[in-house]
Short mmCIF file of C-alpha atoms in Angstrom, two decimals:
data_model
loop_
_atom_site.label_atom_id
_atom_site.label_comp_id
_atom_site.label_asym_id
_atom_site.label_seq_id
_atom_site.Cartn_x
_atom_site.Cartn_y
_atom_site.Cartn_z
CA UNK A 139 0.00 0.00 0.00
CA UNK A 140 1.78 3.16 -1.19
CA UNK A 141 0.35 6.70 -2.29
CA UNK A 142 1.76 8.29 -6.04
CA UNK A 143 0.86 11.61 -5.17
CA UNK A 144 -0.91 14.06 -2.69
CA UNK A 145 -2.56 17.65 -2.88
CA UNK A 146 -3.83 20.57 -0.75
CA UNK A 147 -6.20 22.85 -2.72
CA UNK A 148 -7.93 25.77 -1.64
CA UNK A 149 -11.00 26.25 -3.00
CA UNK A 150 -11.27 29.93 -4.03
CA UNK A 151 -14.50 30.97 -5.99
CA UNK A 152 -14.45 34.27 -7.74
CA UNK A 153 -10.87 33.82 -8.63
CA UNK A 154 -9.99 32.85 -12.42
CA UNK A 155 -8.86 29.25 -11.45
CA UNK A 156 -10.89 28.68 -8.57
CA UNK A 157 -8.33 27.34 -6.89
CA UNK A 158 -5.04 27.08 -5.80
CA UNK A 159 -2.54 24.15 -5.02
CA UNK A 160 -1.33 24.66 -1.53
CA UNK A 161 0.56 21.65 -0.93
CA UNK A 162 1.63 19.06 -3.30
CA UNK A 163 4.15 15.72 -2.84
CA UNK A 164 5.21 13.34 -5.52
CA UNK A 165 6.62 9.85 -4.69
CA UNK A 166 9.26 8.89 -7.74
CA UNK A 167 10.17 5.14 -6.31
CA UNK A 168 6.56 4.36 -6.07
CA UNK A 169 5.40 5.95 -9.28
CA UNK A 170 7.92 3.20 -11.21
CA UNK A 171 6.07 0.70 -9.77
CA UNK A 172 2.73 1.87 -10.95
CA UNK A 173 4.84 2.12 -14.49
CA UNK A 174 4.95 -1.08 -13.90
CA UNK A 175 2.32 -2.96 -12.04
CA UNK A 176 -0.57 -0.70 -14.63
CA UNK A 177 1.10 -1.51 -18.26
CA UNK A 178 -0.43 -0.44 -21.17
CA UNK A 179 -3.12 1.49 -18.90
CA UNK A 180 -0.71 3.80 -16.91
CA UNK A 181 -1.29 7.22 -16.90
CA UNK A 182 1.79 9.43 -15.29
CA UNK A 183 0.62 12.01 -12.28
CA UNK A 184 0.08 15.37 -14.20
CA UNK A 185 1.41 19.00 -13.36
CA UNK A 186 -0.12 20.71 -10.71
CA UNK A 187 -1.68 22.86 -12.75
CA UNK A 188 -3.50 20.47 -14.95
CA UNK A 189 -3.95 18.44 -12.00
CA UNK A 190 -5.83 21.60 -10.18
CA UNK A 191 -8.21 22.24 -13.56
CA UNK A 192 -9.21 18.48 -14.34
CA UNK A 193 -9.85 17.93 -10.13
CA UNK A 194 -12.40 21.24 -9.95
CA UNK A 195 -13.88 20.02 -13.16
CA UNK A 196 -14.65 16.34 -11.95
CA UNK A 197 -16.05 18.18 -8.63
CA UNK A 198 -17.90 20.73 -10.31
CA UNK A 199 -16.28 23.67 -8.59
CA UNK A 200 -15.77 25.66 -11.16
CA UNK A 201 -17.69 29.20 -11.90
CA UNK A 202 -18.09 28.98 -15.05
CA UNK A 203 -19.30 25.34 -14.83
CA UNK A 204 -23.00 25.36 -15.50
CA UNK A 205 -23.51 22.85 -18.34
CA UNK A 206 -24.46 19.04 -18.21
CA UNK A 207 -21.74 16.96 -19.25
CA UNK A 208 -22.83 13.42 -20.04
CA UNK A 209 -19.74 12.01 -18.78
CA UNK A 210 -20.20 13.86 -15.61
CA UNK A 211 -23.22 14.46 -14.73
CA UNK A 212 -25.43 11.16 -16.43
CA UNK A 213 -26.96 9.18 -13.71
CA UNK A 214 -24.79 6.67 -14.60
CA UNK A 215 -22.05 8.72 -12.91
CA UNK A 216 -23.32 9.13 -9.47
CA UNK A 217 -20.23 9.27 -7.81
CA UNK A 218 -21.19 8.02 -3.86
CA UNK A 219 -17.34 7.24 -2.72
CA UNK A 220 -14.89 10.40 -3.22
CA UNK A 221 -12.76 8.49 -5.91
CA UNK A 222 -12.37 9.58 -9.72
CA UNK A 223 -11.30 9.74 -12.72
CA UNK A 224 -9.36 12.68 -14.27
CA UNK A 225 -9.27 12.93 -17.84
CA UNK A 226 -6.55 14.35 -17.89
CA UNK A 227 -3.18 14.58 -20.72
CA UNK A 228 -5.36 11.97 -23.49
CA UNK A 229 -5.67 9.84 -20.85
CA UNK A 230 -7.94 8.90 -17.82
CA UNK A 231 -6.00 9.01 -13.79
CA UNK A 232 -7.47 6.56 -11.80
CA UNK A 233 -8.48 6.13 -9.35
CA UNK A 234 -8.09 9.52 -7.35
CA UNK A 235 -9.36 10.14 -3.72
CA UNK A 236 -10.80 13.65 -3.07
CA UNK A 237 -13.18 15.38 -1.19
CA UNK A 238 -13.81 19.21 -0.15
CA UNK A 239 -14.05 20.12 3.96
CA UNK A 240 -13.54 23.81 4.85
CA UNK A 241 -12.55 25.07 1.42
CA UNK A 242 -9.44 22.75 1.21
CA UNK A 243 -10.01 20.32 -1.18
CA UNK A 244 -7.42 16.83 0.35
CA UNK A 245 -6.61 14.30 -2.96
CA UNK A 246 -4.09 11.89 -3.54
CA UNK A 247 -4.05 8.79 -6.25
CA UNK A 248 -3.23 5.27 -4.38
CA UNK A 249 -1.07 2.76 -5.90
CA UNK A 250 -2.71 -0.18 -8.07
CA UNK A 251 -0.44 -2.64 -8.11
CA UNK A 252 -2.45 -4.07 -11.23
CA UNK A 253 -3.70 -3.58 -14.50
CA UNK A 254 -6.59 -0.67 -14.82
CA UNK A 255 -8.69 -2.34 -17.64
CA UNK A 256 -10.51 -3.46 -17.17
CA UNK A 257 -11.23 -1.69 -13.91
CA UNK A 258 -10.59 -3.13 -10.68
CA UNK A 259 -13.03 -3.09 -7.80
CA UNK A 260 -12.37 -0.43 -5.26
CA UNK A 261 -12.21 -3.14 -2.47
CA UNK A 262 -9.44 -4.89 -3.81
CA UNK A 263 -7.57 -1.59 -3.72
CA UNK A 264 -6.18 -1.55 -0.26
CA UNK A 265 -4.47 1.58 -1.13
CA UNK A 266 -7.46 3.64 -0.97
CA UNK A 267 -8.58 3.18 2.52
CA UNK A 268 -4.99 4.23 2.95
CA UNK A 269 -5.91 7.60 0.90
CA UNK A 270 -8.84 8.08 3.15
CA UNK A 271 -6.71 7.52 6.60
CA UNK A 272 -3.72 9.50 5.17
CA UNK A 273 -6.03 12.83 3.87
CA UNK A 274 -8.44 12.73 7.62
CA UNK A 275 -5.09 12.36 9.31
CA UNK A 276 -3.70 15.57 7.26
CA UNK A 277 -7.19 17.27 7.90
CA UNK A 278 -7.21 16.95 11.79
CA UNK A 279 -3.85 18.13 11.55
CA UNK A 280 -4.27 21.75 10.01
CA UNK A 281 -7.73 22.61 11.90
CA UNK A 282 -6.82 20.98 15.11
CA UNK A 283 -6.85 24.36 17.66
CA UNK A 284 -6.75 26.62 14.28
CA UNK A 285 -7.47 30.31 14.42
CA UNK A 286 -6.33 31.74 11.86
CA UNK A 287 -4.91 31.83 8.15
CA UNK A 288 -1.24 32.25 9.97
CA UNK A 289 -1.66 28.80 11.98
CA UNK A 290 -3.02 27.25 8.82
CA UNK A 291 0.35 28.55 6.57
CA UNK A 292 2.64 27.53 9.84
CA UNK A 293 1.16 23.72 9.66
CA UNK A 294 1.18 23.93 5.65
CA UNK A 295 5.03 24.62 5.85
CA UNK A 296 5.83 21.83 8.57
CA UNK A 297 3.99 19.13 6.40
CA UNK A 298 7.19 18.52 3.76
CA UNK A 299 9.23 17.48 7.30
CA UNK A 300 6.06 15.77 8.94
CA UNK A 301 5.03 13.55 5.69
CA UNK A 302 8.89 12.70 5.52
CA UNK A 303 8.25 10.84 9.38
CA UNK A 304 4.59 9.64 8.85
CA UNK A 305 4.31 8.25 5.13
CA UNK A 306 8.38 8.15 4.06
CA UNK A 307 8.29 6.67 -0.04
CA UNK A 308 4.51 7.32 0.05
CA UNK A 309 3.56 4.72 2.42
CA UNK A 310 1.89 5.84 5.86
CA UNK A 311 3.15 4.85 8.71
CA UNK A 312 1.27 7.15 10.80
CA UNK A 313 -2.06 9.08 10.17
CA UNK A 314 -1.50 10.70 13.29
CA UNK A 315 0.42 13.63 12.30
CA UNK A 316 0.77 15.13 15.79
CA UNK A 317 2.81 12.26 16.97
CA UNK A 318 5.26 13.07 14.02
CA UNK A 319 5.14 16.64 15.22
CA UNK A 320 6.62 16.25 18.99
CA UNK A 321 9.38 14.49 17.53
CA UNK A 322 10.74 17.01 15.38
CA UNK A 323 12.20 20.65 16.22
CA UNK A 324 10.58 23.18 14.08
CA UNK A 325 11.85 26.28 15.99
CA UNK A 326 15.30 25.68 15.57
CA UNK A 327 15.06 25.74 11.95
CA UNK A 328 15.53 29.55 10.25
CA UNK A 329 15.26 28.26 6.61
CA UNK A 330 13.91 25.19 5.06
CA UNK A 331 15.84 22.54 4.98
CA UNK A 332 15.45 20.21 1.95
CA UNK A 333 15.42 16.53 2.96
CA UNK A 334 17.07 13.19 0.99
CA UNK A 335 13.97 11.10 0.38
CA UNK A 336 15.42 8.10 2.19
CA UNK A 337 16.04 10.23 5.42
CA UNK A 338 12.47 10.56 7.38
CA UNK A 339 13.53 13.08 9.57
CA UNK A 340 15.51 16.74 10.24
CA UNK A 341 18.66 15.85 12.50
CA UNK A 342 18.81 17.35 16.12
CA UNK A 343 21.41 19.26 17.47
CA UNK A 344 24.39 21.10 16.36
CA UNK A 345 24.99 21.17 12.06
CA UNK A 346 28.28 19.17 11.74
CA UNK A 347 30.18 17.88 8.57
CA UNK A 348 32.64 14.01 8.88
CA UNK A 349 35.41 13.59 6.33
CA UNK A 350 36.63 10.63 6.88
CA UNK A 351 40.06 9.25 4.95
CA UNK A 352 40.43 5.83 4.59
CA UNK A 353 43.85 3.79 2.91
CA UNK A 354 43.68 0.12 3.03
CA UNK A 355 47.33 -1.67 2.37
CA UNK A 356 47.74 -5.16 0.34
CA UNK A 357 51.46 -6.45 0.56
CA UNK A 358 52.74 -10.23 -0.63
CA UNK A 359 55.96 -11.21 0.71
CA UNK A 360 58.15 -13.82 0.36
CA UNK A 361 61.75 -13.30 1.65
CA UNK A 362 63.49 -14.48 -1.56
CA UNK A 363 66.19 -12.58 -3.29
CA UNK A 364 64.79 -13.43 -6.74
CA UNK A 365 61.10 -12.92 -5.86
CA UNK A 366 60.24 -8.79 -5.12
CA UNK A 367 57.87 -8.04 -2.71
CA UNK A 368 54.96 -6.03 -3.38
CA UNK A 369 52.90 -3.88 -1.50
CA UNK A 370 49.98 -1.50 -2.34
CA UNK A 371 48.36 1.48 -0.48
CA UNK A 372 44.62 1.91 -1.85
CA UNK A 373 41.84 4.40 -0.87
CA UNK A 374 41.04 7.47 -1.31
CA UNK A 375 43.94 7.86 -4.11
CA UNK A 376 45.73 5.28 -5.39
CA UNK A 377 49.74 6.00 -4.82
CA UNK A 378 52.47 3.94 -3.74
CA UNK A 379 54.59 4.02 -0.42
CA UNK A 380 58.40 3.52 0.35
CA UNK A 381 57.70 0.52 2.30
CA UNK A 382 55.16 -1.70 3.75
CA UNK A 383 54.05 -0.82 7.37
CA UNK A 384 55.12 -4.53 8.74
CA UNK A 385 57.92 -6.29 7.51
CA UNK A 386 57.30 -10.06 7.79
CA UNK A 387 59.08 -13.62 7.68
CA UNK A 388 57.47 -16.97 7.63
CA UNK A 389 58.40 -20.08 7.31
CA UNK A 390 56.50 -23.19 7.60
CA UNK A 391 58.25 -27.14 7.49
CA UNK A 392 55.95 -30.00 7.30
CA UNK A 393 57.01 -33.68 9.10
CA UNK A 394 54.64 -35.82 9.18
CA UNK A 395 51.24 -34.68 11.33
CA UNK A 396 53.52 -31.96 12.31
CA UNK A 397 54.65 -28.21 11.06
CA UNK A 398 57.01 -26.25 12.68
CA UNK A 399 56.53 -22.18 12.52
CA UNK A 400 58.59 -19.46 12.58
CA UNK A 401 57.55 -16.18 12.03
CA UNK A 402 59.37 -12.85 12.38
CA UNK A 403 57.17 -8.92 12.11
CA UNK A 404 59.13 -5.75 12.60
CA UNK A 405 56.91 -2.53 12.33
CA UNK A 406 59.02 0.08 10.22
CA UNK A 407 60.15 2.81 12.20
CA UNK A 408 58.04 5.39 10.22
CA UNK A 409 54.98 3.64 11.18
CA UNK A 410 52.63 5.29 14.30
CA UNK A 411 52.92 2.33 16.71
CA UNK A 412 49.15 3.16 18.25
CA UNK A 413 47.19 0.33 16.78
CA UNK A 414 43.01 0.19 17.36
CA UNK A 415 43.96 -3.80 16.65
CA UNK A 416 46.60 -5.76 15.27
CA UNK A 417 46.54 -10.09 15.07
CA UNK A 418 48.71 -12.26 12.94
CA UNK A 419 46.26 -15.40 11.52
CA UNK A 420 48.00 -18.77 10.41
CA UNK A 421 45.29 -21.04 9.28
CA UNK A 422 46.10 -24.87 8.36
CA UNK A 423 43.41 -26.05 6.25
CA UNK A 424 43.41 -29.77 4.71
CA UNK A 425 44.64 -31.33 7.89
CA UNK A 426 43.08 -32.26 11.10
CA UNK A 427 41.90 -30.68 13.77
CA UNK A 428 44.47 -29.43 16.10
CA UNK A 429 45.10 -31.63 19.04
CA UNK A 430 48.89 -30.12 21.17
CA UNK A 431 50.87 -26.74 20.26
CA UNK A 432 54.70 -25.81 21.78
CA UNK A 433 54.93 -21.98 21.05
CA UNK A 434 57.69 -19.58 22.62
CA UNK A 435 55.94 -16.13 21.60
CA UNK A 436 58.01 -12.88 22.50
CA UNK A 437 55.26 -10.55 22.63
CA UNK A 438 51.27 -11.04 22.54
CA UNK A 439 49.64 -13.73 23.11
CA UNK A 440 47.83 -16.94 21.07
CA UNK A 441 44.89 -18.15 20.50
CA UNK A 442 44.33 -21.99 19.00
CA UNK A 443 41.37 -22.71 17.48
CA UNK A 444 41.76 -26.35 17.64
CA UNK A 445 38.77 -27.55 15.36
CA UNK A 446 39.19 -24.62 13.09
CA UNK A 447 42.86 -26.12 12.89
CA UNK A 448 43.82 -21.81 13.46
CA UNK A 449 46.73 -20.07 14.96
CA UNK A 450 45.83 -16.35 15.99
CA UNK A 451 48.75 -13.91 17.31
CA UNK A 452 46.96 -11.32 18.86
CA UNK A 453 49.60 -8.49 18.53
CA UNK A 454 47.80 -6.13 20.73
CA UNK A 455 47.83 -2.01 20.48
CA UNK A 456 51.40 -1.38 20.56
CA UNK A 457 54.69 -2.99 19.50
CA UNK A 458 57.31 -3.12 21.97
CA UNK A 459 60.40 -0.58 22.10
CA UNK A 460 62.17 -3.01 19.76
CA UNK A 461 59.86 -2.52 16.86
CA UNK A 462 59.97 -6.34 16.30
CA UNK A 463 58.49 -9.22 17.64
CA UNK A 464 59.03 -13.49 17.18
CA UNK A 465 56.76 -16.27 17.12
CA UNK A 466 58.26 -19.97 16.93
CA UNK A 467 56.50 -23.47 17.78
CA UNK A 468 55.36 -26.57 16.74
CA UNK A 469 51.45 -27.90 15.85
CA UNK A 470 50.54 -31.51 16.15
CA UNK A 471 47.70 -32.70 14.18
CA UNK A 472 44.91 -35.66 14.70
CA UNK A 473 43.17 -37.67 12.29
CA UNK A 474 41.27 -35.70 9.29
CA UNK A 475 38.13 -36.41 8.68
CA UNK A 476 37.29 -36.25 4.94
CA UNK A 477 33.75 -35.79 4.92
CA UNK A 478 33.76 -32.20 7.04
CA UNK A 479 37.14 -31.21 4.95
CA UNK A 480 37.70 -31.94 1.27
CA UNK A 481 41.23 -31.67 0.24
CA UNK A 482 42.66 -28.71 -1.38
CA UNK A 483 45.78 -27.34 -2.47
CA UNK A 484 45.85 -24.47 -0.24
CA UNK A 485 47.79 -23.89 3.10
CA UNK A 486 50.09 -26.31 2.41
CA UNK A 487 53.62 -26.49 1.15
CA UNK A 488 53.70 -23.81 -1.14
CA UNK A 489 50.46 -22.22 -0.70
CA UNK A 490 51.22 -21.90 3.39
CA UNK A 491 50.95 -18.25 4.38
CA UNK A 492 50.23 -15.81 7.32
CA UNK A 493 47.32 -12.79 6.65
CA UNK A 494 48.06 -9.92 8.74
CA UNK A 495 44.49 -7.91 10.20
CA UNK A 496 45.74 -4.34 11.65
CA UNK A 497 44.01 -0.27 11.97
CA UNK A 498 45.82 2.38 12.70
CA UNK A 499 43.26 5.77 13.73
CA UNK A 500 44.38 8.96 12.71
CA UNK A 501 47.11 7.91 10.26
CA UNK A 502 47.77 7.16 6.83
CA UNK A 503 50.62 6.48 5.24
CA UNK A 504 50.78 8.62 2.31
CA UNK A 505 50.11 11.18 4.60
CA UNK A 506 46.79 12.63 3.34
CA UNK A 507 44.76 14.42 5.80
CA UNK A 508 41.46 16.81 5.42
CA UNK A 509 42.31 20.22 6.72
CA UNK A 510 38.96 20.90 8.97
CA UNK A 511 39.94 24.98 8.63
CA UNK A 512 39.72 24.14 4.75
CA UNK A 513 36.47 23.04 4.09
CA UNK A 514 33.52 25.35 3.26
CA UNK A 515 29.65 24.76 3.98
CA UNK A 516 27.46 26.58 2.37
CA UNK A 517 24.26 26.57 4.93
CA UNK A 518 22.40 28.59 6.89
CA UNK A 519 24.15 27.70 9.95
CA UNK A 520 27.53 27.26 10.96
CA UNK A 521 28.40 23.53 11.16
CA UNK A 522 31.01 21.51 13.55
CA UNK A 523 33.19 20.05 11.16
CA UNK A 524 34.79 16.58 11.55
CA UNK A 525 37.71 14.85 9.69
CA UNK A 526 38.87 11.56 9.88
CA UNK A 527 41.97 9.08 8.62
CA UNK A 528 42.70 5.70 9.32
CA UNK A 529 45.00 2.69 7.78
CA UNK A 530 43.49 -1.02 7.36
CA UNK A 531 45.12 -3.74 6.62
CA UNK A 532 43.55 -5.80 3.45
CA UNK A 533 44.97 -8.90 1.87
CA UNK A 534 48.10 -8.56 3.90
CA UNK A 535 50.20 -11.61 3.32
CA UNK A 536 53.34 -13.21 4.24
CA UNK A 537 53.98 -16.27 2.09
CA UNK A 538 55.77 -19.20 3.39
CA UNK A 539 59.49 -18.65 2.74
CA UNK A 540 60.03 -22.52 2.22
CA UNK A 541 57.78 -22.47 -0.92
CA UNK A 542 59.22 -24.38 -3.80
CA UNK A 543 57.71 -21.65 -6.43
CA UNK A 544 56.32 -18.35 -6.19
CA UNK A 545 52.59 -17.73 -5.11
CA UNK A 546 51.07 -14.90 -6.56
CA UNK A 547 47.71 -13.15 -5.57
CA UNK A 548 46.23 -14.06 -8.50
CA UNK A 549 46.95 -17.93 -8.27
CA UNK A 550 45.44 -18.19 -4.70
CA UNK A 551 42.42 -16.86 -5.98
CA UNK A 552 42.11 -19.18 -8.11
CA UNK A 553 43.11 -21.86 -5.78
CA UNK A 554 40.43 -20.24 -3.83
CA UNK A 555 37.65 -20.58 -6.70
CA UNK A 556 36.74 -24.22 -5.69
CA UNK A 557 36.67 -23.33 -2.02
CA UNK A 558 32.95 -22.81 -1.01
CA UNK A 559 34.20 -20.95 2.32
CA UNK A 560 36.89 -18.50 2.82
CA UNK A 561 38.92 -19.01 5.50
CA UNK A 562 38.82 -15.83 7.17
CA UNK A 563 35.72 -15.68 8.80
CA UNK A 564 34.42 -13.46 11.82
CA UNK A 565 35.03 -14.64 15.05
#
C-alpha cells in the first residue's frame, strides 16, 4: 500500500482558477512501480496545474461550470465514494481520492499494483482506505486548535518534514500527524531545509560535517632474493609508499602430522605504533583438527582454534620498544576427517601463508589528511566540522618462505575458486 501523489487545494470561488494548489508531494520510487504494475493502462501524475483544472472540473467547482456533461453528470455517474477519474493529458488518472471540507479540497491517487482495464473493484484496492486515513489524518492536523490563516500557513510549511516521518516513499506509517510533530524541532530551523527522500527526519542538534580518509594496504611477501615483494596502499587515491608498514618472515616445514613455525614482524620505524587492533592469523586447512601446540611467543599472546585447525597472534595495540616481535612453535595434528574437509591445495607447502588484520586511527601512510579549517559549507548555519583518517590492513600476506615456487595473488584466488568458504571468517 503506497500513495503516487498528494494535494492541498484551496477552494477559491471568484478567482480565475478557482483554486489554488497549496501543498503538493510526488513519490518517484513508487510511481515506477505503478509504471509497472498498470502496463499499457498507466497514466503518469500530471502537473499541478493540470492536475488543479481536471480535479475542480470532476467536482464541479468551477464558476463557469453550469452545463451538463454526459460524462459527468449522467446518472450513470453518481459518484457516492470520493474516488475519480481525471481525464486528464489523453488519458484517464485513476483512481483519485478527493473530497472538499472547509474550502481545502485533500486528494491523492493510491497505488494499483495491477492492470486498470478493465477496472478493478475499489475493495481490492487496499491503497485507498490508505488515501482516506492519510487525507483525515492531514485534515485533523491543520484545523486541530486553528485560528487563523497564519496557523493554517505555519502547519502547511511543517507538512514537507512531517510527511517525511509519517508516510516516508509514500507509504503511511502514521495518520497521526501530531505524533510526528513532537518528535521534530521546528523552531530551531531559520530556513527550510530540503530533505534526501530516504532520510524521514531533520537531524537534532548542532549542524556538523565528517570527512573521513580511509587507505587500506595489500602487501605479498616472500623473503626471496629473486622474488620482489609487493605492497599497495589503496583508498582514497591510489599512490604507492616507500615501504610496507610490517615487515614479515614466515616459514613453515611440514614432518609428518607436524609443522614447525617461525615467524618474524618488525613494524618500520616510520609507522605510528598506536594500533586500534593488530593479530597475525595462520590457518592450516586440509589437515586435522588441532590436538597439542609448543609456542615460545616474545610478545602477545595466542589463541588456538583447535577444530578450526587456526593459529591467531593477537599483537595487541602497541609494538614493543624493539619494533619487532618473534613467534616460533610446533602444531601436532589428529586424524582428518574427509567428509567435514575436502582436500585442497591451499595452506600447504607452497600455498602456506600468514594474513596480517591491523588499523591504525588517525594515520595514513601517504600522509593525506582533510584540513577541517579548509572546508567550506554553504548553509544557513555554521556547522562543527569533523575529519577523519585511518590505515586497514587488506589482503596482507606473508607467504611461506620454504615455498618451492612463487605464489602470486592471482593464483590463490584461483586456488580459492573451488573453495565454497573462505577461510577468514568473523570470530
Amino acid at each position: 500500500m503506497a500513495q503516487r501523489a498528494v494535494w492541498l487545494i484551496s477552494h477559491e470561488p471568484g478567482t480565475p482558477l478557482c483554486g489554488t494548489v497549496r501543498f503538493s508531494r510526488r513519490y518517484p520510487t513508487v510511481e515506477k512501480r505503478a509504471r509497472v504494475f498498470n502496463g499499457t493502462s498507466y497514466v503518469p501524475i500530471p502537473e499541478d496545474g493540470p492536475f488543479l483544472k481536471a480535479l475542480l472540473f470532476e467536482l464541479r467547482l468551477l464558476d463557469d461550470d453550469k452545463d451538463f456533461v454526459e460524462s459527468r453528470d449522467s446518472c450513470s455517474h453518481i459518484n457516492k465514494t470520493s474516488v475519480y477519474g481525471l481525464l486528464v493529458g489523453g488519458g484517464e488518472l485513476w483512481p483519485v481520492v478527493a473530497f472538499l471540507k472547509n474550502n481545502m479540497i485533500y486528494a491523492c491517487v493510491p497505488l494499483v499494483e495491477q492492470t486498470l482495464s478493465p477496472r478493478p473493484p475499489l475493495i481490492s484496492i487496499s491503497g485507498i482506505s490508505q488515501s482516506f486515513e492519510l487525507l483525515f489524518g492531514i485534515q485533523d492536523f491543520l484545523h486541530l486548535g486553528q485560528k487563523n490563516d497564519t496557523e493554517l500557513n505555519t502547519k502547511l510549511n511543517q507538512l514537507p518534514d512531517l510527511l517525511l516521518q509519517a508516510c516516508p516513499f509514500g507509504t503511511l506509517l502514521d495518520a497521526n500527524l501530531q505524533n510526528s510533530l513532537d518528535s521534530i524541532n521546528f523552531a530551531s530551523v531559520t530556513h527550510p531545509q530540503k530533505q534526501p527522500a530516504w532520510k524521514v527526519g531533520t537531524y537534532k542538534g548542532k549542524p556538523q560535517v565528517s570527512i573521513s580518509i580511509t587507505e587500506k594496504v595489500k602487501s605479498m611477501q616472500y623473503d626471496k632474493q629473486d622474488i620482489a615483494d609487493t605492497w599497495q596502499v589503496v583508498g582514497a587515491v591510489t599512490c604507492k609508499v616507500p615501504v610496507p608498514p610490517i615487515l614479515g618472515f614466515y616459514q613453515m616445514k611440514e614432518e609428518e602430522i607436524q609443522v614447525k613455525i617461525t615467524v618474524n614482524l618488525k613494524l618500520h620505524e616510520s609507522v605510528k605504533n598506536n594500533f586500534e587492533f593488530c593479530e597475525a592469523r595462520i590457518p592450516f586447512y586440509n589437515r586435522g583438527p588441532i590436538t597439542h601446540v609448543e609456542y615460545k611467543v616474545s610478545f602477545g599472546q595466542l589463541e588456538v582454534f583447535r577444530e578450526k585447525s587456526l593459529l591467531i597472534w593477537i599483537i595487541g595495540q602497541k609494538f614493543p620498544k624493539s619494533m619487532e616481535i618473534s613467534l616460533s612453535g610446533t602444531v601436532t595434528f589428529g586424524a582428518k576427517s574427509h567428509e567435514k574437509q575436502p582436500f585442497d591445495e591451499i595452506c600447504i607447502g607452497g600455498t602456506a601463508y600468514l594474513k596480517l588484520h591491523f588499523k591504525i586511527l588517525d594515520y595514513t601512510l601517504t600522509g593525506c589528511y582533510a584540513d577541517q579549517h579548509s572546508v567550506q559549507v554553504f548553509a544557513s548555519g555554521k556547522p562543527k566540522i569533523n575529519t577523519h583518517r585511518k590505515l586497514i590492513s587488506s589482503d596482507y600476506y606473508i607467504w611461506n618462505s620454504k615455498a618451492p615456487a612463487p605464489i602470486t595473488y592471482g593464483s590463490l584466488l584461483l586456488s580459492l575458486s573451488s573453495w565454497t568458504l573462505w577461510p577468514f571468517k568473523k570470530r
